[in-house]
PDB file of C-alpha atoms in Angstrom:
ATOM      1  CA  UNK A   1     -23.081 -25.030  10.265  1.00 60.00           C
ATOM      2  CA  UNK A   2     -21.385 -27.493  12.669  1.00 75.00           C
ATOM      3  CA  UNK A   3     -18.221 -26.019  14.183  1.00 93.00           C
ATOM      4  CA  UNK A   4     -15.074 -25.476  12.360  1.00 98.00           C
ATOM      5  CA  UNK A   5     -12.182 -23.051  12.002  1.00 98.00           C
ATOM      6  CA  UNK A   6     -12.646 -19.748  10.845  1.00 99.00           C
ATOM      7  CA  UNK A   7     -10.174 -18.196   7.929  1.00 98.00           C
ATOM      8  CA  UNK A   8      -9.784 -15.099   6.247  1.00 98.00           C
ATOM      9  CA  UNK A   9     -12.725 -14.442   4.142  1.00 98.00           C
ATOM     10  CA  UNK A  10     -15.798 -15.553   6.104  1.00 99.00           C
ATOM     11  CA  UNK A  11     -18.674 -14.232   6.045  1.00 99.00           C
ATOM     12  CA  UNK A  12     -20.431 -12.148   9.073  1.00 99.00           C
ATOM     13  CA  UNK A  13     -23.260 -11.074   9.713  1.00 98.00           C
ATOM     14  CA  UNK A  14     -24.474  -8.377  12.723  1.00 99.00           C
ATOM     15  CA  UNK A  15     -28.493  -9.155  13.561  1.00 99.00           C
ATOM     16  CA  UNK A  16     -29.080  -4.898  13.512  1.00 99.00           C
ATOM     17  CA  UNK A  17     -27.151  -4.879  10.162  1.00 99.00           C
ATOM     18  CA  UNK A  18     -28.998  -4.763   6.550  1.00 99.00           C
ATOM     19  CA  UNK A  19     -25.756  -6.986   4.902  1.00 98.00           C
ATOM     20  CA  UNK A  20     -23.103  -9.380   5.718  1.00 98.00           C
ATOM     21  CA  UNK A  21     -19.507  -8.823   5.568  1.00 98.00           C
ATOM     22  CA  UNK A  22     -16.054 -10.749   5.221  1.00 98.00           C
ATOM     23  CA  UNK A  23     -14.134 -10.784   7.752  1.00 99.00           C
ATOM     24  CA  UNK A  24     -10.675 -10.039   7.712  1.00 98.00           C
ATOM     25  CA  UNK A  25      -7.030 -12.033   9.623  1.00 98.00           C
ATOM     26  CA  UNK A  26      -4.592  -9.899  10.619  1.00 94.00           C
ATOM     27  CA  UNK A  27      -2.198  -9.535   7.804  1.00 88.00           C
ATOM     28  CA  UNK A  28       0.953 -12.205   7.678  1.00 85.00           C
ATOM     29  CA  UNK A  29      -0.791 -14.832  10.063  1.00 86.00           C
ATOM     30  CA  UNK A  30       2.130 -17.711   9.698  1.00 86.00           C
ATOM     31  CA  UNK A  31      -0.542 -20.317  10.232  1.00 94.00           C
ATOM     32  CA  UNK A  32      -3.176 -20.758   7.394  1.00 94.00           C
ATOM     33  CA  UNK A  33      -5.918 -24.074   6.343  1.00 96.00           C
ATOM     34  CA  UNK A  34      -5.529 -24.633   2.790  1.00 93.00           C
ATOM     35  CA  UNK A  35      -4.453 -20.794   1.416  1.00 94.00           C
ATOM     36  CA  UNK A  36      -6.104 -19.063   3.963  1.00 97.00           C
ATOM     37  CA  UNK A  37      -5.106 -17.736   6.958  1.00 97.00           C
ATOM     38  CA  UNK A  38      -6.820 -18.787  10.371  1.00 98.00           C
ATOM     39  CA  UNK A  39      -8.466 -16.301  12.445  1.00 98.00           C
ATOM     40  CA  UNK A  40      -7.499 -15.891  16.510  1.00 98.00           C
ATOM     41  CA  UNK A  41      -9.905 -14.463  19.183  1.00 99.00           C
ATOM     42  CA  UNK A  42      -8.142 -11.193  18.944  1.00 98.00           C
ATOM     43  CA  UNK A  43      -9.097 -10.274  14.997  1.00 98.00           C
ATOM     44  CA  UNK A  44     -11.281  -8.314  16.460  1.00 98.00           C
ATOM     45  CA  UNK A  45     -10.799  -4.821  15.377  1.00 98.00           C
ATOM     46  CA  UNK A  46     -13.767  -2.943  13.039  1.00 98.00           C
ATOM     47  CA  UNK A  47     -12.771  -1.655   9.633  1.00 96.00           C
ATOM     48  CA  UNK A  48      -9.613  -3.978  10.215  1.00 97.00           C
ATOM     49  CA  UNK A  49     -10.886  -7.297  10.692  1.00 98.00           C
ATOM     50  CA  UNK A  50     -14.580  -6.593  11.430  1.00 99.00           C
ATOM     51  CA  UNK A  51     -16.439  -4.608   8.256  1.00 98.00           C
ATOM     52  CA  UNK A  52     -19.624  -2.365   8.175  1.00 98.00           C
ATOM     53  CA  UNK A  53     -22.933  -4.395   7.840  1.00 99.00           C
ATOM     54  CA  UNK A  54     -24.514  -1.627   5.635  1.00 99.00           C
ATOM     55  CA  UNK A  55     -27.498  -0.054   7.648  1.00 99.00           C
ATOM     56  CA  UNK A  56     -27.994  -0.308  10.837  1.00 99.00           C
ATOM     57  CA  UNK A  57     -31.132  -0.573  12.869  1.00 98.00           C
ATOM     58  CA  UNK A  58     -30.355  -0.698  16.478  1.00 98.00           C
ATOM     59  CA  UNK A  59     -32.191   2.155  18.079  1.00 95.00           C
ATOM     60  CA  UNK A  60     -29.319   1.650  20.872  1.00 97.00           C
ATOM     61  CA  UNK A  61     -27.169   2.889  18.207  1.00 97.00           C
ATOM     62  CA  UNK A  62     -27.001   7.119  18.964  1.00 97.00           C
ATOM     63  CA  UNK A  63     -27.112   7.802  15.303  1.00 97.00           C
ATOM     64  CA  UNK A  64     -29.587   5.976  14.568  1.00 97.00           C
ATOM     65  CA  UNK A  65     -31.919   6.900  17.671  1.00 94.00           C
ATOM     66  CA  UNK A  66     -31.179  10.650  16.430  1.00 94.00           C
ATOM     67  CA  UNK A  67     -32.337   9.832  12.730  1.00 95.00           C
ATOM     68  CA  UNK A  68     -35.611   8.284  14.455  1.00 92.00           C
ATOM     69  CA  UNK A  69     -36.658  11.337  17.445  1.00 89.00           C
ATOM     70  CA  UNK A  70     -40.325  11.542  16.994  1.00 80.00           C
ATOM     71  CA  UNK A  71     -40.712   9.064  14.064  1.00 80.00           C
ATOM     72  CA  UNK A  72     -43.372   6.153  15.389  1.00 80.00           C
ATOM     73  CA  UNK A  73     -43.329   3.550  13.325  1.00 77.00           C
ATOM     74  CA  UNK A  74     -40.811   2.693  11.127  1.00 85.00           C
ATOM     75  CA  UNK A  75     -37.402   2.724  12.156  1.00 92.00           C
ATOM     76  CA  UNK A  76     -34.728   5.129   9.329  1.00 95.00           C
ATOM     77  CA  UNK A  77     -31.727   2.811   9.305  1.00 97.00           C
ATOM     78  CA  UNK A  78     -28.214   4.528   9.422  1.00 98.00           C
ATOM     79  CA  UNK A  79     -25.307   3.700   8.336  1.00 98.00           C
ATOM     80  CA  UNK A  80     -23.370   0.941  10.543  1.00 98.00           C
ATOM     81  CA  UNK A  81     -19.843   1.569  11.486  1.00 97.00           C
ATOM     82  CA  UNK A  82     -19.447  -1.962  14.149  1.00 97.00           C
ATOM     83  CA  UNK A  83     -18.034  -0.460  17.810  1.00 98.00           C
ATOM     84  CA  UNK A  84     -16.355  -3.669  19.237  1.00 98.00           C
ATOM     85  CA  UNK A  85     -14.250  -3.582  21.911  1.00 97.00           C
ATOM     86  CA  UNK A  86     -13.508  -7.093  22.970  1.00 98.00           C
ATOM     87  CA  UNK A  87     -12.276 -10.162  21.575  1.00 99.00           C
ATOM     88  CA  UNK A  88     -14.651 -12.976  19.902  1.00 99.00           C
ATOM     89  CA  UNK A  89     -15.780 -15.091  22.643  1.00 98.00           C
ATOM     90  CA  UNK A  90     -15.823 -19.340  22.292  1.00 98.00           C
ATOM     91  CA  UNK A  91     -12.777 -19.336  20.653  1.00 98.00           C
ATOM     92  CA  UNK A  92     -10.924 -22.791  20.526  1.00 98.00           C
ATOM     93  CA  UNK A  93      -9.169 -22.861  23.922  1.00 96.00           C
ATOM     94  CA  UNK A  94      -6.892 -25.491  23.390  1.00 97.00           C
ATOM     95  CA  UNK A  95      -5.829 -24.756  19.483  1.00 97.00           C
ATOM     96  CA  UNK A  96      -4.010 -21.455  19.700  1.00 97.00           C
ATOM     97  CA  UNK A  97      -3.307 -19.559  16.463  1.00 97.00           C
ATOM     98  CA  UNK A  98      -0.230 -17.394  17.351  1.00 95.00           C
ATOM     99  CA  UNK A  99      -0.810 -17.237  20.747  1.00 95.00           C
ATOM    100  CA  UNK A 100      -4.310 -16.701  20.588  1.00 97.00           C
ATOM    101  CA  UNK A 101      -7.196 -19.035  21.071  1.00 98.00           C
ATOM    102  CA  UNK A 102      -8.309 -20.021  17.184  1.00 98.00           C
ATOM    103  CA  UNK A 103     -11.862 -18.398  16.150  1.00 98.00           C
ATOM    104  CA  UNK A 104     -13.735 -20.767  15.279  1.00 99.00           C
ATOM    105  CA  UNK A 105     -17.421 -20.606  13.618  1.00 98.00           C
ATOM    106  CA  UNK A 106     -19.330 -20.475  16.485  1.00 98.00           C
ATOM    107  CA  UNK A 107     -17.743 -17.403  18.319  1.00 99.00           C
ATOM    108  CA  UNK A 108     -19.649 -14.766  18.572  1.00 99.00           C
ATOM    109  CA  UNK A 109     -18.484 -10.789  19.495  1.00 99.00           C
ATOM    110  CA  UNK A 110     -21.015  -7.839  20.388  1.00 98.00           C
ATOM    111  CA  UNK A 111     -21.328  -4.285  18.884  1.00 98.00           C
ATOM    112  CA  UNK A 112     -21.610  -1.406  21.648  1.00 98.00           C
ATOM    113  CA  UNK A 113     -24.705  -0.614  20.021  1.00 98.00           C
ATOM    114  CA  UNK A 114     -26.548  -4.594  21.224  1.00 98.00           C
ATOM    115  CA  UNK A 115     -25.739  -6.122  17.786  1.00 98.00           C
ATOM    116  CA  UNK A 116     -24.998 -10.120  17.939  1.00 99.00           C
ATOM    117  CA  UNK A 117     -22.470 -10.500  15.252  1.00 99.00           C
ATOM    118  CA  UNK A 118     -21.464 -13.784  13.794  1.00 99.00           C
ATOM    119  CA  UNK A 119     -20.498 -16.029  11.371  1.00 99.00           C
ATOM    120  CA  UNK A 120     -22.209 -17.021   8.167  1.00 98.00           C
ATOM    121  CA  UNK A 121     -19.718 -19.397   6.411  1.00 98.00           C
ATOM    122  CA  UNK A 122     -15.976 -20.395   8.097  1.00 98.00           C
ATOM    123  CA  UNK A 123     -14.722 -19.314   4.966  1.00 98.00           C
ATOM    124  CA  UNK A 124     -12.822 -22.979   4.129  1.00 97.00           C
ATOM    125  CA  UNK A 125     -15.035 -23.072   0.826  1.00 86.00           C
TER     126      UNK A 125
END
């Protein structure tokens, strides 16, 4: 996908996670592409912006390291609940979305638990 704005409605996707998700913009965004509104490096927040990815894998994850003590083999997958504390990184720097940088489809944020998560589609379809 070559790089473009991300709006409300694109799809995510953590590399520990069994699905993707659709991300969500903070609610009345005044700037929008088409009918959508544009995502800033701060829509950051899981449950809010961020979704669950179904199952999780991540043995860095405690849950799921506690589902797996003295299982060898095949890892139990739990399910995911994203712990991000930070906002996306490579966000546009010079195209601020209300006084953010603008998220664009190459940013990429990290889950507490080693998860890369990122973006699928830039949800302009």
């Amino acid at each position: 996908m070559s790089e473009s704005y991300v709006v409300d409605g694109a799809q995510i996707h953590c590399n520990y996670g069994s699905d993707t998700g659709r991300f969500s913009v903070s609610a009345n965004r005044g700037i929008s592409i088409g009918d959508k509104m544009q995502g800033n490096i701060q829509d950051f927040h899981p449950q809010t912006h961020i979704p669950s990815f179904g199952l999780c894998r991540s043995m860095h994850n405690p849950v799921v390291s506690s589902a797996n003590k003295g299982i060898c083999g095949k890892i139990i997958p739990q399910p995911c609940k994203p712990s991000v504390s930070m906002p996306w990184l490579n966000g546009k720097r010079d195209v601020y979305v209300d006084q953010s940088p603008a998220l664009m489809s190459c940013s990429t944020n990290l889950c507490m638990w080693c998860g890369k998560i990122s973006f699928t589609t830039d949800g302009q379809e």
